[in-house]
Amino acid sequence: MKRKHIFPAALLAILLIVSFAYTSDPQTGASEPKIILTPKPGPAPKINGTKIFGVRPGSPFLFTIPVTGLRPMKYEVLNLPNGLTCNPDNGQITGIIETPGEYNTTFKVTNKLGTTQRKFKIVCGNTLALTPHMGWNSWYVWENHVTDKIMRDAADAMVTSGMMDHGYMYVNIDDCWSVKPASKDSTLLGEPRDKNGMINSNKRFPDMKSLTDYIHAKGLKAGIYTSPGPFTCAGHVSAYGFEEQDIARYVNWGYDFLKYDWCSYSNVGRRDTLPGLQKPYILVSTILNKQKRDIVLNLCQYGMGDVWKWGKKVGGNSWRTADDLGGSFQGIGTALFRDGFDVFTKDSLHLYGGPGGWNDPDYLLLGYLSNWKGQTAPTPLTPNEQYTQVSLWSIQSAPFIFSGDITRMDDFTLGLLTNDEIIEVDQDPMGKPGYRVSKEGDLEVWIRHLEDGSIAAGLFNRGENEAKITAKWSDLGISGKQRVRDIWRQKDIGNFNESYSEKVSRHGVLMIRLWPLAK
Ligand code: GLA
C-alpha cells in the first residue's frame, strides 16, 4: 500500500474534508496548506492525558480528570487512597495522602452518551513529574509584558479551548513578575522585598495568592520563574542570597512549578566547574524538598556541563538542553532543522531522560508568538515544521509546554496541541525517550518504545524537497507482520511486513505506531 503524507495531487480531495488555510514559508516564500489532521473529539466521554501521577506524602494533592465529550459529566474514582476525594461534578481530585505507596485507581466518567473508564496510578513517594509536564508558559508570546490579567485569561483559555480536557495543567508565569529596580516603567517598580526579606511582585501582579487561587479553582496548577543570580535575564529581582525566603514565599502564594534559570549567576558563582554549575540547583532543590507542598523544578541553564547527565541528581524534574529555541524569531526554523542546534543533533539525550526528570528542548512555538518588536505574529514555522516540532517532542518525551497566545488559537494550532494519540506517545507511562535509528542524508527515522509493547516511529524529512522515507523493521529492531497506524490522523493504515514507506513533505513528518501481529 502506498500513500503520500501531504500529497499535492490528493489535495483537492483533502480540501473537501479538512479545514485549511495557506501560510508562506518565510525563507522560501513557498505556500503550504495548513491541513488539520487531528480529528475533533466526539460527544461520548473519553479520558485523556497522563495515566500516572506522583505526589509526596503530606503535600496537598490536586489533579483534574481530563475528559473530552459533552457536558454535563459525572466523575467517580474507584479505589481512591485514603485522604483523597473526587468532586463528582468537575472531576477535581483533592486532599492529602499520608501513606507512601502505589495506588491503582480507576477513573469512571459518564455523560448522556455513556460511561467510560480508565486506569490511573497515583504514586505517593519522593518523585514528581512521572510523565513530562503539560501546560502553557507566558514567555514567547508576552515576554516582558506579562500581567496578572494575562495569566488569568490564560487559565480561562486552557479550560474554554478544551486544552485542559487533553491533559494540559500548568499555567506558568515566566520572567518579569518581580520588581525591576530603576525601570522607566513605573508598573515594574516597588520595594523588591518586604522587611522580612520576602520577595514582592511588581504592580502588574497586585495579589499573587489570589492569582494562584483563581488558577487552582479551575483545577489547574500554577508556575513561577526566578534565577539563582541577583537578577533574572530581563533584569528583575531574583533569588540570590534569599533562596529560603523566596521558596517560602512561593509556597505561601501556592505555586506548584518553579523554573530556575541561570541568568546573572555567573557574576556570583562559577560556571567553569561541575560543582559550580550544580551548586545553585542543589541549594534550591534541598529547600524545595523541605516544603509541605510539591513544586516541580525545571532547570534552565541552557545545557551547560551536559546537564542531562546530572539534572536529576541535583533535584531537577526537567532541564533545558540548549539555548532559547525562539530567541531569534525568524531563526526558529533554523534552530529546529539545522545542525548545530540540539533538537535533532543531540541524539544521546534519551539515555538520561525518564520518569521524574525530563530533557526539555524548550517550548512549543505554535500559534501567535512575540516577534520581539512589541507585536505578536504567527509562528515562522511552516505547517509541516509545526507538525515536526510536536512529533519530535512526543518521540523525545519532552514537556508539552505551549508558549504561543493561548487566547487566540485557530483550529490548526489547537489540533497540533490536542491530538490524544500524539499526547499518549509523549505521556507514555514507561517514560523511555525515543532516539534516532536511521539517517540517510536529510531523512531520519526516530522511534520510541511504549508501555503496551508497541513502537511509535517518526519519519522526518529535514530536506528541502518532498522525499520517500522507509522505516525498515530491521532498523526498528522488530520483525514480522505489524499493524501500522497513522498517529496524527488516528487511523489504521494496514498490516505490513519488513518495512513501511511513505512520501513526506519538505520539513514534514509522518508519525506511525506499530503493533506486532500474532504469527
Ligand atoms: C532565559 C530563558 C528563557 C526565558 C528568559 C526570561 O532566556 O532561557 O526561557 O525564561 O530567560 O528572561
mmCIF file of C-alpha atoms in Angstrom, residues 132-159 161 163-164 167-175 205 211 215 220-225 255-259 298 362-370 376 399-409 413-414 417:
data_model
loop_
_atom_site.group_PDB
_atom_site.id
_atom_site.type_symbol
_atom_site.label_atom_id
_atom_site.label_comp_id
_atom_site.label_asym_id
_atom_site.label_seq_id
_atom_site.Cartn_x
_atom_site.Cartn_y
_atom_site.Cartn_z
ATOM 1 C CA PRO A 132 6.566 15.175 31.067
ATOM 2 C CA HIS A 133 4.855 18.415 32.140
ATOM 3 C CA MET A 134 1.946 19.700 30.052
ATOM 4 C CA GLY A 135 0.954 23.334 30.190
ATOM 5 C CA TRP A 136 1.438 26.877 29.000
ATOM 6 C CA ASN A 137 4.190 29.438 29.642
ATOM 7 C CA SER A 138 3.963 33.197 29.099
ATOM 8 C CA TRP A 139 7.462 33.873 27.718
ATOM 9 C CA TYR A 140 7.410 33.533 23.967
ATOM 10 C CA VAL A 141 4.191 35.448 23.479
ATOM 11 C CA TRP A 142 4.119 38.008 26.288
ATOM 12 C CA GLU A 143 7.813 38.240 27.322
ATOM 13 C CA ASN A 144 8.191 41.393 29.457
ATOM 14 C CA HIS A 145 4.553 42.494 29.069
ATOM 15 C CA VAL A 146 3.081 39.755 31.253
ATOM 16 C CA THR A 147 0.389 40.769 33.783
ATOM 17 C CA ASP A 148 -1.996 39.213 36.288
ATOM 18 C CA LYS A 149 -4.820 39.584 33.745
ATOM 19 C CA ILE A 150 -2.839 37.790 31.043
ATOM 20 C CA MET A 151 -2.299 34.865 33.433
ATOM 21 C CA ARG A 152 -5.992 34.705 34.405
ATOM 22 C CA ASP A 153 -7.005 34.864 30.747
ATOM 23 C CA ALA A 154 -4.555 32.037 30.018
ATOM 24 C CA ALA A 155 -6.130 29.885 32.744
ATOM 25 C CA ASP A 156 -9.596 30.654 31.349
ATOM 26 C CA ALA A 157 -8.430 29.750 27.835
ATOM 27 C CA MET A 158 -6.879 26.482 28.968
ATOM 28 C CA VAL A 159 -10.389 25.490 30.054
ATOM 29 C CA SER A 161 -10.218 25.918 24.429
ATOM 30 C CA MET A 163 -6.734 22.008 26.225
ATOM 31 C CA MET A 164 -7.341 21.017 29.827
ATOM 32 C CA GLY A 167 -4.210 16.817 29.921
ATOM 33 C CA TYR A 168 -2.716 20.318 29.999
ATOM 34 C CA MET A 169 -2.499 21.507 33.607
ATOM 35 C CA TYR A 170 0.305 24.034 34.327
ATOM 36 C CA VAL A 171 -0.265 27.770 33.821
ATOM 37 C CA ASN A 172 3.217 29.237 34.218
ATOM 38 C CA ILE A 173 4.421 32.837 34.522
ATOM 39 C CA ASP A 174 7.907 33.321 33.182
ATOM 40 C CA ASP A 175 10.208 36.277 33.839
ATOM 41 C CA PHE A 205 0.731 41.391 39.862
ATOM 42 C CA LEU A 211 -3.962 34.657 41.181
ATOM 43 C CA ILE A 215 -5.913 29.070 38.692
ATOM 44 C CA LEU A 220 -5.209 23.784 37.142
ATOM 45 C CA LYS A 221 -1.744 24.337 38.598
ATOM 46 C CA ALA A 222 0.369 27.478 38.746
ATOM 47 C CA GLY A 223 4.023 28.019 37.880
ATOM 48 C CA ILE A 224 6.552 30.752 38.583
ATOM 49 C CA TYR A 225 10.068 31.684 37.429
ATOM 50 C CA TYR A 255 2.839 27.775 43.342
ATOM 51 C CA ASP A 256 3.254 24.228 42.001
ATOM 52 C CA PHE A 257 6.076 24.648 39.463
ATOM 53 C CA LEU A 258 9.348 26.590 39.505
ATOM 54 C CA LYS A 259 11.533 27.390 36.503
ATOM 55 C CA ASN A 298 12.611 22.970 35.890
ATOM 56 C CA ASP A 362 12.138 24.393 25.141
ATOM 57 C CA TYR A 363 8.553 25.361 24.396
ATOM 58 C CA LEU A 364 6.125 24.565 21.584
ATOM 59 C CA LEU A 365 6.369 27.586 19.303
ATOM 60 C CA LEU A 366 2.987 27.495 17.616
ATOM 61 C CA GLY A 367 0.172 29.970 17.014
ATOM 62 C CA TYR A 368 0.874 33.634 17.727
ATOM 63 C CA LEU A 369 4.262 34.463 19.260
ATOM 64 C CA SER A 370 6.043 37.686 20.159
ATOM 65 C CA THR A 376 2.640 39.217 18.113
ATOM 66 C CA PRO A 399 7.437 18.583 28.131
ATOM 67 C CA PHE A 400 4.454 19.830 26.126
ATOM 68 C CA ILE A 401 4.535 23.468 27.182
ATOM 69 C CA PHE A 402 2.844 25.727 24.662
ATOM 70 C CA SER A 403 4.146 29.307 24.663
ATOM 71 C CA GLY A 404 2.061 30.991 21.956
ATOM 72 C CA ASP A 405 -1.098 33.040 22.578
ATOM 73 C CA ILE A 406 -3.472 30.577 24.233
ATOM 74 C CA THR A 407 -6.371 33.023 23.949
ATOM 75 C CA ARG A 408 -6.026 33.245 20.143
ATOM 76 C CA MET A 409 -5.625 29.782 18.630
ATOM 77 C CA THR A 413 -2.950 25.248 16.290
ATOM 78 C CA LEU A 414 -5.473 23.610 18.602
ATOM 79 C CA LEU A 417 -1.737 20.677 20.655
#
